[in-house]
Each structure stands twice: as structure tokens, then as C-alpha cells.
Short mmCIF file of C-alpha atoms and ligand atoms in Angstrom, two decimals:
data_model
loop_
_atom_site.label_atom_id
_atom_site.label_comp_id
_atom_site.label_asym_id
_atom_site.label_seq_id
_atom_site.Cartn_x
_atom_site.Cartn_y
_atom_site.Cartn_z
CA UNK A 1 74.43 106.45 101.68
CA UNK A 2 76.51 109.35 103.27
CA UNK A 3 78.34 112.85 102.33
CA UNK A 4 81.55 111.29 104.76
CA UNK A 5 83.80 109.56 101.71
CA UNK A 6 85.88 106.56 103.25
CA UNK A 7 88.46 104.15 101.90
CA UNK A 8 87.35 100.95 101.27
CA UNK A 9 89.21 98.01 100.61
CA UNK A 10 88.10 96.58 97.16
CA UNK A 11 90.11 93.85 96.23
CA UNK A 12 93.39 91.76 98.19
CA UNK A 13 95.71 89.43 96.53
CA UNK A 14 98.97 87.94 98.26
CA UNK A 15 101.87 86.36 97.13
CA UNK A 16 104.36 84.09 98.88
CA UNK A 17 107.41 81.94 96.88
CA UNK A 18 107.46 77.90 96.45
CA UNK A 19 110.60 77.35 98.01
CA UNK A 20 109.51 76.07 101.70
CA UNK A 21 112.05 76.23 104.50
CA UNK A 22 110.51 73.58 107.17
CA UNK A 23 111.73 73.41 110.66
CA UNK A 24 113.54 70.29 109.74
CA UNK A 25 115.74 72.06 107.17
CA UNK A 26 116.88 74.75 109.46
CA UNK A 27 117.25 71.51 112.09
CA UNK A 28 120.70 71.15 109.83
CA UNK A 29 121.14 74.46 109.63
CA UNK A 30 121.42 75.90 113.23
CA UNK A 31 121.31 74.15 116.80
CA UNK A 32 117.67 74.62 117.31
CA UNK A 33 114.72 71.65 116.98
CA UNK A 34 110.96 71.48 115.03
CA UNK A 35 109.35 71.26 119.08
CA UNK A 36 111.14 74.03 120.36
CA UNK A 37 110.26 76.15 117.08
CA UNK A 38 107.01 74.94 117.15
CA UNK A 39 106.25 75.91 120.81
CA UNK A 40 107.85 79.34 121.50
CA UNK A 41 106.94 80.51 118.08
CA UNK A 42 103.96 78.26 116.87
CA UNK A 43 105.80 78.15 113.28
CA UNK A 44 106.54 75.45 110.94
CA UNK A 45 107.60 76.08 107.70
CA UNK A 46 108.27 79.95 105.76
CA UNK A 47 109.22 80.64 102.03
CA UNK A 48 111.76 81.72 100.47
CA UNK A 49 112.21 84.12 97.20
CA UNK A 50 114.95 82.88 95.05
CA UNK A 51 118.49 84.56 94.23
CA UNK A 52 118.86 87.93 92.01
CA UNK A 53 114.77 88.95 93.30
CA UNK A 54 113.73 91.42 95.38
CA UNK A 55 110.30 92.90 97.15
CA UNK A 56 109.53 94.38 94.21
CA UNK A 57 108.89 90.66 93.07
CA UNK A 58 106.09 89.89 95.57
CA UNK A 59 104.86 93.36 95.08
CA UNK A 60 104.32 92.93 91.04
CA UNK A 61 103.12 89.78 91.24
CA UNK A 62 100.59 91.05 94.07
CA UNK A 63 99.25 94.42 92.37
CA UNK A 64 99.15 92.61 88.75
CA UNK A 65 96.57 89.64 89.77
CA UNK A 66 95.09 92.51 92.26
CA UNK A 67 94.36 94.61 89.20
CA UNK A 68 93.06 91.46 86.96
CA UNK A 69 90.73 90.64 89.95
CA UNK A 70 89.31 94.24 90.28
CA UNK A 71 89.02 94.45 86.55
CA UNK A 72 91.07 97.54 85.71
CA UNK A 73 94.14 98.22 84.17
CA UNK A 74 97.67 99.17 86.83
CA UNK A 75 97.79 102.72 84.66
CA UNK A 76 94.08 103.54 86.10
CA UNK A 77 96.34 103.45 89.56
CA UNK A 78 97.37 107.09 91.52
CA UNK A 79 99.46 106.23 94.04
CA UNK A 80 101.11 103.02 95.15
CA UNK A 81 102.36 103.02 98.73
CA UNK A 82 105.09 100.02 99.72
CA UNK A 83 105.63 98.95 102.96
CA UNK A 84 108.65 97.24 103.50
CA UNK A 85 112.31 97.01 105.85
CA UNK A 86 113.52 94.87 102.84
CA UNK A 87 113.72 96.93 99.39
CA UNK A 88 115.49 96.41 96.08
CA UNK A 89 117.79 99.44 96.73
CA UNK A 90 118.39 101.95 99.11
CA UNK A 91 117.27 104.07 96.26
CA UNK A 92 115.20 104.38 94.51
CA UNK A 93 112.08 103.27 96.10
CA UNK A 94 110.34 99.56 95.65
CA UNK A 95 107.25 101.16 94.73
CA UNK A 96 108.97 103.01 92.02
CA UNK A 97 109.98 99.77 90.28
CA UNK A 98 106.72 98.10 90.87
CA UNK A 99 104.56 100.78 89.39
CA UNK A 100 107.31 100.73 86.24
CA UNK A 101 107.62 96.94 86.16
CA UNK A 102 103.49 97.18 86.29
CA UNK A 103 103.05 99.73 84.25
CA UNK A 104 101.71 102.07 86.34
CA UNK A 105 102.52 105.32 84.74
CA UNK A 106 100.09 107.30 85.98
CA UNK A 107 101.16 106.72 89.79
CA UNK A 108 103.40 108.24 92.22
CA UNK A 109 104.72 106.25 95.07
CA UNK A 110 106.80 105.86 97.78
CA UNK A 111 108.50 103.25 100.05
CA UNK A 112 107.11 103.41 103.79
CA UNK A 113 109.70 101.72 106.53
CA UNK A 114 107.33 100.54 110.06
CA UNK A 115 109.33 97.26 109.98
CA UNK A 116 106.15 94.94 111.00
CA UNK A 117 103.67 97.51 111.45
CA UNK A 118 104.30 98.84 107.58
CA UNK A 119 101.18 97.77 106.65
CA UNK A 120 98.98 99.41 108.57
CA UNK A 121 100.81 102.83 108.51
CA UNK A 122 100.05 102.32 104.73
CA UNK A 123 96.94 101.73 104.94
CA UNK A 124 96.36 104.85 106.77
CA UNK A 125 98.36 106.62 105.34
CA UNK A 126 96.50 105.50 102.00
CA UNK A 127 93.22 105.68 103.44
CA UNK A 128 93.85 110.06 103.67
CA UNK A 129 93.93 110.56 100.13
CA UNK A 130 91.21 108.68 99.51
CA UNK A 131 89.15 110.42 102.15
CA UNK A 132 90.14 113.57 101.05
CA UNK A 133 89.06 113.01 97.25
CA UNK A 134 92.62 113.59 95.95
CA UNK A 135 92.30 110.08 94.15
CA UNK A 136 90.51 107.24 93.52
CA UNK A 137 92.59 104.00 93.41
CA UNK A 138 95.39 103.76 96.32
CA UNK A 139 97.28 100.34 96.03
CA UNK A 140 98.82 99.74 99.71
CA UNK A 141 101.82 96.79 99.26
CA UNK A 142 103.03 95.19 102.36
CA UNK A 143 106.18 92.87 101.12
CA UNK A 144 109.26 91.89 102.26
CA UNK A 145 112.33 89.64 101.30
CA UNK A 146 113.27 88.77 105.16
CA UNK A 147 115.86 85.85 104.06
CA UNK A 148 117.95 89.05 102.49
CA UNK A 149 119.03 90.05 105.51
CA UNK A 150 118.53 86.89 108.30
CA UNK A 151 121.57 85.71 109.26
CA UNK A 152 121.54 81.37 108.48
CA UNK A 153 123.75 81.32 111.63
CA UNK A 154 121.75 83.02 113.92
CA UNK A 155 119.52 80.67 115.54
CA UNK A 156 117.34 83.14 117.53
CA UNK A 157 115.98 84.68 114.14
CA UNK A 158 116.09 82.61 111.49
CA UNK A 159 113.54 80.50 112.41
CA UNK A 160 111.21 82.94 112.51
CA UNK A 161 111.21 85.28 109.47
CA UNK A 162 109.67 84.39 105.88
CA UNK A 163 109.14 85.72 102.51
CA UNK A 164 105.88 87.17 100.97
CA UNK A 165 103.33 89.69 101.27
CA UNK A 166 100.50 91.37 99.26
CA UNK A 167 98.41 94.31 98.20
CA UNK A 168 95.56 96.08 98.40
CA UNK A 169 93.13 98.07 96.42
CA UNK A 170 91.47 101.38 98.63
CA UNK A 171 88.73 103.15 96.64
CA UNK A 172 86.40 105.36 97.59
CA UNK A 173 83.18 104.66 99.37
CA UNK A 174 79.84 106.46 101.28
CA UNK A 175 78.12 103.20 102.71
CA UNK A 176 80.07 104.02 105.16
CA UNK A 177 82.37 100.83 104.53
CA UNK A 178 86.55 100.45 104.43
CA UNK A 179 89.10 102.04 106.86
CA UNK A 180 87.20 103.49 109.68
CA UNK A 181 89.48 104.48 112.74
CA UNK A 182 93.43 103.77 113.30
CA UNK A 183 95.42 103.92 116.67
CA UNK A 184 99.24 104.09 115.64
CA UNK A 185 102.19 104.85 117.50
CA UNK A 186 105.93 104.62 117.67
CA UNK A 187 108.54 104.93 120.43
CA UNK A 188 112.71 105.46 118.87
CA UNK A 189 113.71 104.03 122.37
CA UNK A 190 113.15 100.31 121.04
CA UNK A 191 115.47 100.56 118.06
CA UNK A 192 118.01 98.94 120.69
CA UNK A 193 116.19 95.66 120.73
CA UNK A 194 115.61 95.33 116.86
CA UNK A 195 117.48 97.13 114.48
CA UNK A 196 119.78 96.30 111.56
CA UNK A 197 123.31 97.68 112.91
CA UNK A 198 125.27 98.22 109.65
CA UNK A 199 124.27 99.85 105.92
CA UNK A 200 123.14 103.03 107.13
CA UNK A 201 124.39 106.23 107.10
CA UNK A 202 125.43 105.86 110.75
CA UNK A 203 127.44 102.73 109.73
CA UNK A 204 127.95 102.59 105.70
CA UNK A 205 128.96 99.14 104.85
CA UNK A 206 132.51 97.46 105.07
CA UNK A 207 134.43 94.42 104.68
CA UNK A 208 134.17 94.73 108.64
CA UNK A 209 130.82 95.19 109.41
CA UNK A 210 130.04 92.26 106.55
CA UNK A 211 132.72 89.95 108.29
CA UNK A 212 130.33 90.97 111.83
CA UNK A 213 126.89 89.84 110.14
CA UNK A 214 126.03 93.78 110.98
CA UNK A 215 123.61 93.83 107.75
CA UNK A 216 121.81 91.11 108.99
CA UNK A 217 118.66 91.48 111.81
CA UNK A 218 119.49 91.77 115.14
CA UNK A 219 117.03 91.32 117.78
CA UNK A 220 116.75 90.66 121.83
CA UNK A 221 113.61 88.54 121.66
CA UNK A 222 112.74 88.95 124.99
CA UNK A 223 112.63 92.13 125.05
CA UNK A 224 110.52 92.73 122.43
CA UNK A 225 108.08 90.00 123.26
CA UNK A 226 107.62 91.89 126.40
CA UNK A 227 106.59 95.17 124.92
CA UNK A 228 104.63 93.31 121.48
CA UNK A 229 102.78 91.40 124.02
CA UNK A 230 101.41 94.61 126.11
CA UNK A 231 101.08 97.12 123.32
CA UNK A 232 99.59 94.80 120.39
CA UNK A 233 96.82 93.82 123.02
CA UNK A 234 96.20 97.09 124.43
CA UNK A 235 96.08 99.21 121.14
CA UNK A 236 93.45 96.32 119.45
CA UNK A 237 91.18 96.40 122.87
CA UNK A 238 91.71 100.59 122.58
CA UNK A 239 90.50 100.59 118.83
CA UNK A 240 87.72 97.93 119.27
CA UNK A 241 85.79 99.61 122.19
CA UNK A 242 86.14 103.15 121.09
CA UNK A 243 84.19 101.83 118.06
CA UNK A 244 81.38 100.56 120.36
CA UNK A 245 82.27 96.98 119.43
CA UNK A 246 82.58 93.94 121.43
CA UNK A 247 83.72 90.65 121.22
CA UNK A 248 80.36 89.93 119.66
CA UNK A 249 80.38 92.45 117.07
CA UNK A 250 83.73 91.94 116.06
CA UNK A 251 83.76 89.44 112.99
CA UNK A 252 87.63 88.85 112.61
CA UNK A 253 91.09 89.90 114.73
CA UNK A 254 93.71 90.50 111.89
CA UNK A 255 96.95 90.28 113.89
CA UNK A 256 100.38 90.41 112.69
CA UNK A 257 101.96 86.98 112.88
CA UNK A 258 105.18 87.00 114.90
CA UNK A 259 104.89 84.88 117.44
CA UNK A 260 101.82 82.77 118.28
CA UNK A 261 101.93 83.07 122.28
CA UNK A 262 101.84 87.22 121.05
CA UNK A 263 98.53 86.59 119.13
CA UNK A 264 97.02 84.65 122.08
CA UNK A 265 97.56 87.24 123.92
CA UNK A 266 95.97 89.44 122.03
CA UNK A 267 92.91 87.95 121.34
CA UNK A 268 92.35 86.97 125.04
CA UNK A 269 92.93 90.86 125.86
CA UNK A 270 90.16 91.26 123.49
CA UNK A 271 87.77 88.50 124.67
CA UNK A 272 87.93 86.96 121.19
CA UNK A 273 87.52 83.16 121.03
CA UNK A 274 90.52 81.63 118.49
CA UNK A 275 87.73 81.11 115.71
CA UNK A 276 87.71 84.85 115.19
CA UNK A 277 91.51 85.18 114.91
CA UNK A 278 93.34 85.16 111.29
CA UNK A 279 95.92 82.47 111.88
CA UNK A 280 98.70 81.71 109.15
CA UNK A 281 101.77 81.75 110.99
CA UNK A 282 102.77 78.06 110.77
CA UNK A 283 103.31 78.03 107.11
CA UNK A 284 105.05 81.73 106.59
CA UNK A 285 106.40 82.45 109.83
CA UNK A 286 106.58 86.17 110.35
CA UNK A 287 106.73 88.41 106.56
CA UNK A 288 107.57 91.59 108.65
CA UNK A 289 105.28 94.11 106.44
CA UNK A 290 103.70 91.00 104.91
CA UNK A 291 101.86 89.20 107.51
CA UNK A 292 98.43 91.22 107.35
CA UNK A 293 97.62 91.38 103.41
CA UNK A 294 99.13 87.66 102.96
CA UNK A 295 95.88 86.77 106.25
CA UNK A 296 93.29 89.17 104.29
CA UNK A 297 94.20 87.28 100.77
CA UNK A 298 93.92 83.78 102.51
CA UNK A 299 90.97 85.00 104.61
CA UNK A 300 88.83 87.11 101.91
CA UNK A 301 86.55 84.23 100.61
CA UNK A 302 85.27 84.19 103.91
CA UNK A 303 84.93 87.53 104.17
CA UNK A 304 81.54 89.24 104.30
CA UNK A 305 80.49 92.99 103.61
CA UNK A 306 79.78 94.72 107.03
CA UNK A 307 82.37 92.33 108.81
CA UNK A 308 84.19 93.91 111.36
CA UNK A 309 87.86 93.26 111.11
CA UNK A 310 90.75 94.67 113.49
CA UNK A 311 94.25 94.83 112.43
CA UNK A 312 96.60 94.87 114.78
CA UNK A 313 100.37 94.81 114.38
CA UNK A 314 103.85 95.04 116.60
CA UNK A 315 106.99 95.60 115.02
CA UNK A 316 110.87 96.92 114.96
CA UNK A 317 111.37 100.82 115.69
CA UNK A 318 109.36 100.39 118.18
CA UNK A 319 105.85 100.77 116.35
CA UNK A 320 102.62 99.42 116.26
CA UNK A 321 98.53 100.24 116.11
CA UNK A 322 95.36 99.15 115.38
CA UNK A 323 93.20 99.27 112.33
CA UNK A 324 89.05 99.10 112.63
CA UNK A 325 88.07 98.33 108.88
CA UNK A 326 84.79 97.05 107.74
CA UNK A 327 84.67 95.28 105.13
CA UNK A 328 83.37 96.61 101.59
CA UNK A 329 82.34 93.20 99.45
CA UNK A 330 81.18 89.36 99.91
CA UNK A 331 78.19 87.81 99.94
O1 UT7 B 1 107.78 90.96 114.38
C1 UT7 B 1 108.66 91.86 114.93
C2 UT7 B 1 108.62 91.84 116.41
N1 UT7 B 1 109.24 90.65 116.91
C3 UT7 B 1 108.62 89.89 117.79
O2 UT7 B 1 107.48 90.17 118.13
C4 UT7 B 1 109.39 88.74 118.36
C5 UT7 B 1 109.17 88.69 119.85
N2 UT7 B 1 109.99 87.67 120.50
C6 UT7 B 1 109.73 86.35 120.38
O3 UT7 B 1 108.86 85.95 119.63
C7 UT7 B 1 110.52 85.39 121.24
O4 UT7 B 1 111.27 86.13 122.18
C8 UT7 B 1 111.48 84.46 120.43
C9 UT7 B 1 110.67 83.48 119.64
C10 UT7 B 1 112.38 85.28 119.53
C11 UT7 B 1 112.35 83.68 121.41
O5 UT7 B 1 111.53 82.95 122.34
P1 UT7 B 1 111.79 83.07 123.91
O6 UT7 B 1 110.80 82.21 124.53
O7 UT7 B 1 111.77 84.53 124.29
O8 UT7 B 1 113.21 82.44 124.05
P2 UT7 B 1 114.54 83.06 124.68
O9 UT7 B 1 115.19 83.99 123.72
O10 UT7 B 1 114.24 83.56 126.05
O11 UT7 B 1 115.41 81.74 124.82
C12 UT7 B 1 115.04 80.69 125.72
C13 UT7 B 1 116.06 79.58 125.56
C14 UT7 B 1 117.50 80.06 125.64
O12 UT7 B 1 118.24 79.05 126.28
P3 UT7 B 1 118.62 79.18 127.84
O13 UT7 B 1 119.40 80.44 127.98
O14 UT7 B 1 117.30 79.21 128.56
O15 UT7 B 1 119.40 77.93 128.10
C15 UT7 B 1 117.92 80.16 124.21
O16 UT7 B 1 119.31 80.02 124.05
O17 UT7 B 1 115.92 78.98 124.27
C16 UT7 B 1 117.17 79.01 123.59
N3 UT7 B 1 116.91 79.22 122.16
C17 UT7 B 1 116.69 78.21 121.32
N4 UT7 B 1 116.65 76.89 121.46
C18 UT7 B 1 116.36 76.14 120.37
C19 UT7 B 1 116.84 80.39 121.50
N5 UT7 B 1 116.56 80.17 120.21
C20 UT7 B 1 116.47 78.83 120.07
C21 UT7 B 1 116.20 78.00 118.96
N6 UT7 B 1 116.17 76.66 119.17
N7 UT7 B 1 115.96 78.50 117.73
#
């Protein structure tokens, strides 16, 4: 036991929808082909959420098994943080209609927009008012509806974005357990490579920019791959040895799932053999905010208390950081 009070992660729970888009569907979709997919990206298949439902749909049915799990009711819940590049509306916030749709009437909440890194800005952010002793149930949702704004046309990104995320539960703990150090960081000069051109104030949408697939994602791949590949790497290796951990000590890498050759990468930067690395991308593809709570969900009955776990993520804005949490529950 200790005075310091730390967030702990108490409980995960994901969500992703049935309908699977396979690389042989989007074969008669776009000029593109299952080995080619396969190699540069290392995905297979991703789902899709159907017509007329939004993030907050993968963030209720997240935070509603998350609370039957944990054993409490979604009013005993002070804040709910969403992370996503996808919500309902511009406004209000997703994580006002999730805490209404749950209700969660004792919370406050607010959408958070990292693109891919969402999730781990949330779960710092999160983490502070645990710490701090302001309250004592955070829910951090990472969710987004990526097929709402993929162009079908657009061969260079639609085979690589999904549907789905999850959620979190951070409560306070002094075994020293839960979110221990964080490395974030974000540079406005890479909003050139990935950005969404239309829909914003900048650009409010018209019959034009609609007719240009402006609302849709736009991204040079290269690019980015460049600068995911250097920064995911160096900001994991950063967080992992200013912890005093090695590649012994640490139990699992975390990573966002974008691209497979970027998690290699990552993992070799780290000295981390592949059996240490959360892998999931071949079945969802890349979930933007959704990639890390979807591995911890899939991962967690595997998980052990005192594992060391570092999340790492990459995404649009630029942003991206590193996340040293050890892990509050298993056997
Ligand atoms: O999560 C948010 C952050 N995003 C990322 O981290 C994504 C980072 N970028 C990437 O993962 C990769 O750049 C992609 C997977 C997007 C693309 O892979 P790449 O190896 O960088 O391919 P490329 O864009 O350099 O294209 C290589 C070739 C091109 O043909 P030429 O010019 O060499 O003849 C493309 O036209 O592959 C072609 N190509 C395709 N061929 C078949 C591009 N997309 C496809 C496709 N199917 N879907």
C-alpha cells in the first residue's frame, strides 16, 4: 500500500459489428487484391456498423456490458470521456448520448478528437481526475464508425479502416497498479497527409465538396508510414526504459493496429519478440480510436495483475505517445 492514488484499469469490454467486409468483397469493390492487402497492410477482413448507427452504438454497447462486468450500475459513473474522429453529430458530443442512452445521469463528458491516438489521450486525460481524487469511476471510450466517412472508391483507404472499439473502467488505486507514466505528443504540420478536407468550419459542406468525396478520409500513405514508423517506435522504447523496464520485464506491447509492417517495427525497436505483441489487425483492420480497448478486451483473459503493458499509438493530426500501465486484476 501507498499515499500516491493511481488510476487503475478495472474492467475492459469491446465491441465490434457482425457485418464482415473480407478482402475478397472489396476485391469487387476497388482495383486492389486479398495478397497485396494482406502484405502491405497484414489485414484481412474489418466490420462494419449498419445504416442509421453511429459511435455512440459501439460506445453503449461497450460501457453497458463494462458496467454488468464490474458489477455497478452506469449512474455510479462521473465522467465518461469518448475518443473518436467519427461522432454522431458535430454537436453535441458522443459521450453525451452514450451517458443518456446508458443512463448515466450522474456523469459529465466530453468527446476527445486524437484521430488514432484518441485512446490514449483519454486515458490520460482520465487517469488526472482519478489521481487527483476528484472522482472515482472514469469510463474512457475509444470508438469509431470509420466506414462513415471511407470513400468505397478509394482504393488506398478503404481497405484499411474498420468499425468497433471499446471502453474502459479507471478507478482508483494505492498498490501502486493502473496508468503509471504517458509520453504524448502532437505536431499540426501532419494534418497535410491525413485530414478530412470538407465539413469543417474552414470548408462547411456543399453539393461541391460532396460531389469531390471531400467528407471522406484523405490520406498520403507514405507519408505517414514514414513518420508512424519512427515516432510509434521511438515514443514506446522512450516510455519503456524511463520506467526501468526491459524487454524482459515488459509483459505485453499494446500497439495501435494500422499497419502490420508499423507494429513490427515497433516491437523490434523495443527488442520485444512477436509473442509479447497484441495482434488483431487481420480481422478489424485499423478502428482509428478503437484499436487499443478492442486488443485489451480480446487480450484481458490473459492478462495478469502486475503485467506490464505499453500502449503505443500513431495517428492523424499528427499525434501519438506511449502509455506504461500495469495491470490491476487476473489471476
Ligand atoms: O492509423 C492512422 C495512421 N495511418 C497509418 O499509419 C497508415 C500508414 N500507411 C500505410 O500503412 C501504407 O502507406 C498503406 C498501407 C496506406 C499503403 O502501402 P504502401 O506500401 O505505402 O503503398 P503505396 O501507397 O506506396 O503504393 C504502392 C503501390 C502503388 O502502385 P505503383 O505506383 O507502385 O505502381 C499503388 O498505386 O501499390 C498501389 N496500391 C495498391 N495496389 C493494390 C495502392 N493501394 C493499393 C491497393 N491494392 N489497395
Amino acid at each position: 500500500m501507498s499515499n500516491r492514488v493511481t488510476a487503475a484499469i478495472t474492467a475492459v469490454y469491446g465491441y465490434v459489428p457482425e457485418d464482415v467486409l473480407t478482402n475478397e468483397r472489396l476485391e469487387g469493390m476497388v482495383e486492389t487484391n486479398d495478397a497485396w492487402i494482406t502484405e502491405r497492410t497484414g489485414i484481412r477482413e474489418r466490420r462494419i456498423l449498419g445504416k442509421g448507427l453511429g459511435t455512440s452504438e459501439i460506445g453503449v454497447r461497450s460501457v453497458l456490458a463494462l458496467c454488468e462486468k464490474r458489477g455497478i450500475d452506469p449512474s455510479e459513473i462521473d465522467l465518461l470521456i469518448c475518443a473518436t474522429v467519427t461522432p454522431d453529430h458535430q454537436f453535441p458530443a458522443t459521450a453525451n448520448i452514450i451517458c443518456d442512452r446508458l443512463g448515466a445521469k450522474n456523469a459529465w463528458g466530453f468527446d476527445l478528437m486524437a484521430a488514432c491516438s484518441g485512446f490514449l489521450y483519454g486515458l490520460t486525460t482520465g487517469a488526472q481526475f482519478i489521481q487527483t481524487g476528484k472522482h472515482k469511476k472514469v469510463v474512457v471510450v475509444g470508438a469509431d464508425k470509420m466506414s462513415s466517412i471511407i470513400d468505397y472508391e478509394d482504393r488506398a483507404t478503404c481497405i484499411i479502416f474498420g468499425d468497433g472499439g471499446g471502453a474502459v473502467l479507471l478507478e482508483p488505486n494505492t498498490e501502486g497498479l493502473g496508468v503509471l507514466d504517458s509520453s504524448l505528443h502532437s505536431d499540426g504540420g501532419g494534418c497535410q497527409f491525413l485530414h478530412q478536407k470538407a465539413g469543417g468550419s474552414v470548408k462547411p459542406a456543399t453539393i461541391r465538396t460532396v460531389e469531390a468525396h471531400e467528407h471522406n478520409v484523405y490520406q498520403e500513405g507514405k507519408s505517414v508510414f514514414k513518420f508512424a514508423v519512427t515516432n510509434m517506435a521511438e515514443v514506446s522504447a522512450l516510455v519503456m526504459e524511463r520506467n526501468g523496464l526491459t524487454a524482459d520485464t515488459v509483459t505485453w506491447l499494446v500497439p495501435h493496429q494500422a499497419n502490420l509492417r508499423i507494429i513490427d517495427a515497433t516491437a523490434r525497436r523495443m527488442g520485444l519478440d512477436e509473442n509479447k505483441v497484441m495482434i488483431n489487425i487481420a480481422k478489424y483492420g485499423n478502428t482509428t480510436a478503437g484499436t487499443l480497448p478492442l486488443c485489451l478486451w480480446e487480450w484481458e483473459p490473459r492478462l495478469k495483475k502486475g503485467d506490464n503493458l505499453i500502449l503505443s499509438a500513431f495517428g492523424g493530426g499528427f499525434t501519438w505517445g506511449a502509455v506504461y500501465v500495469k495491470w490491476a486484476y487476473g489471476a
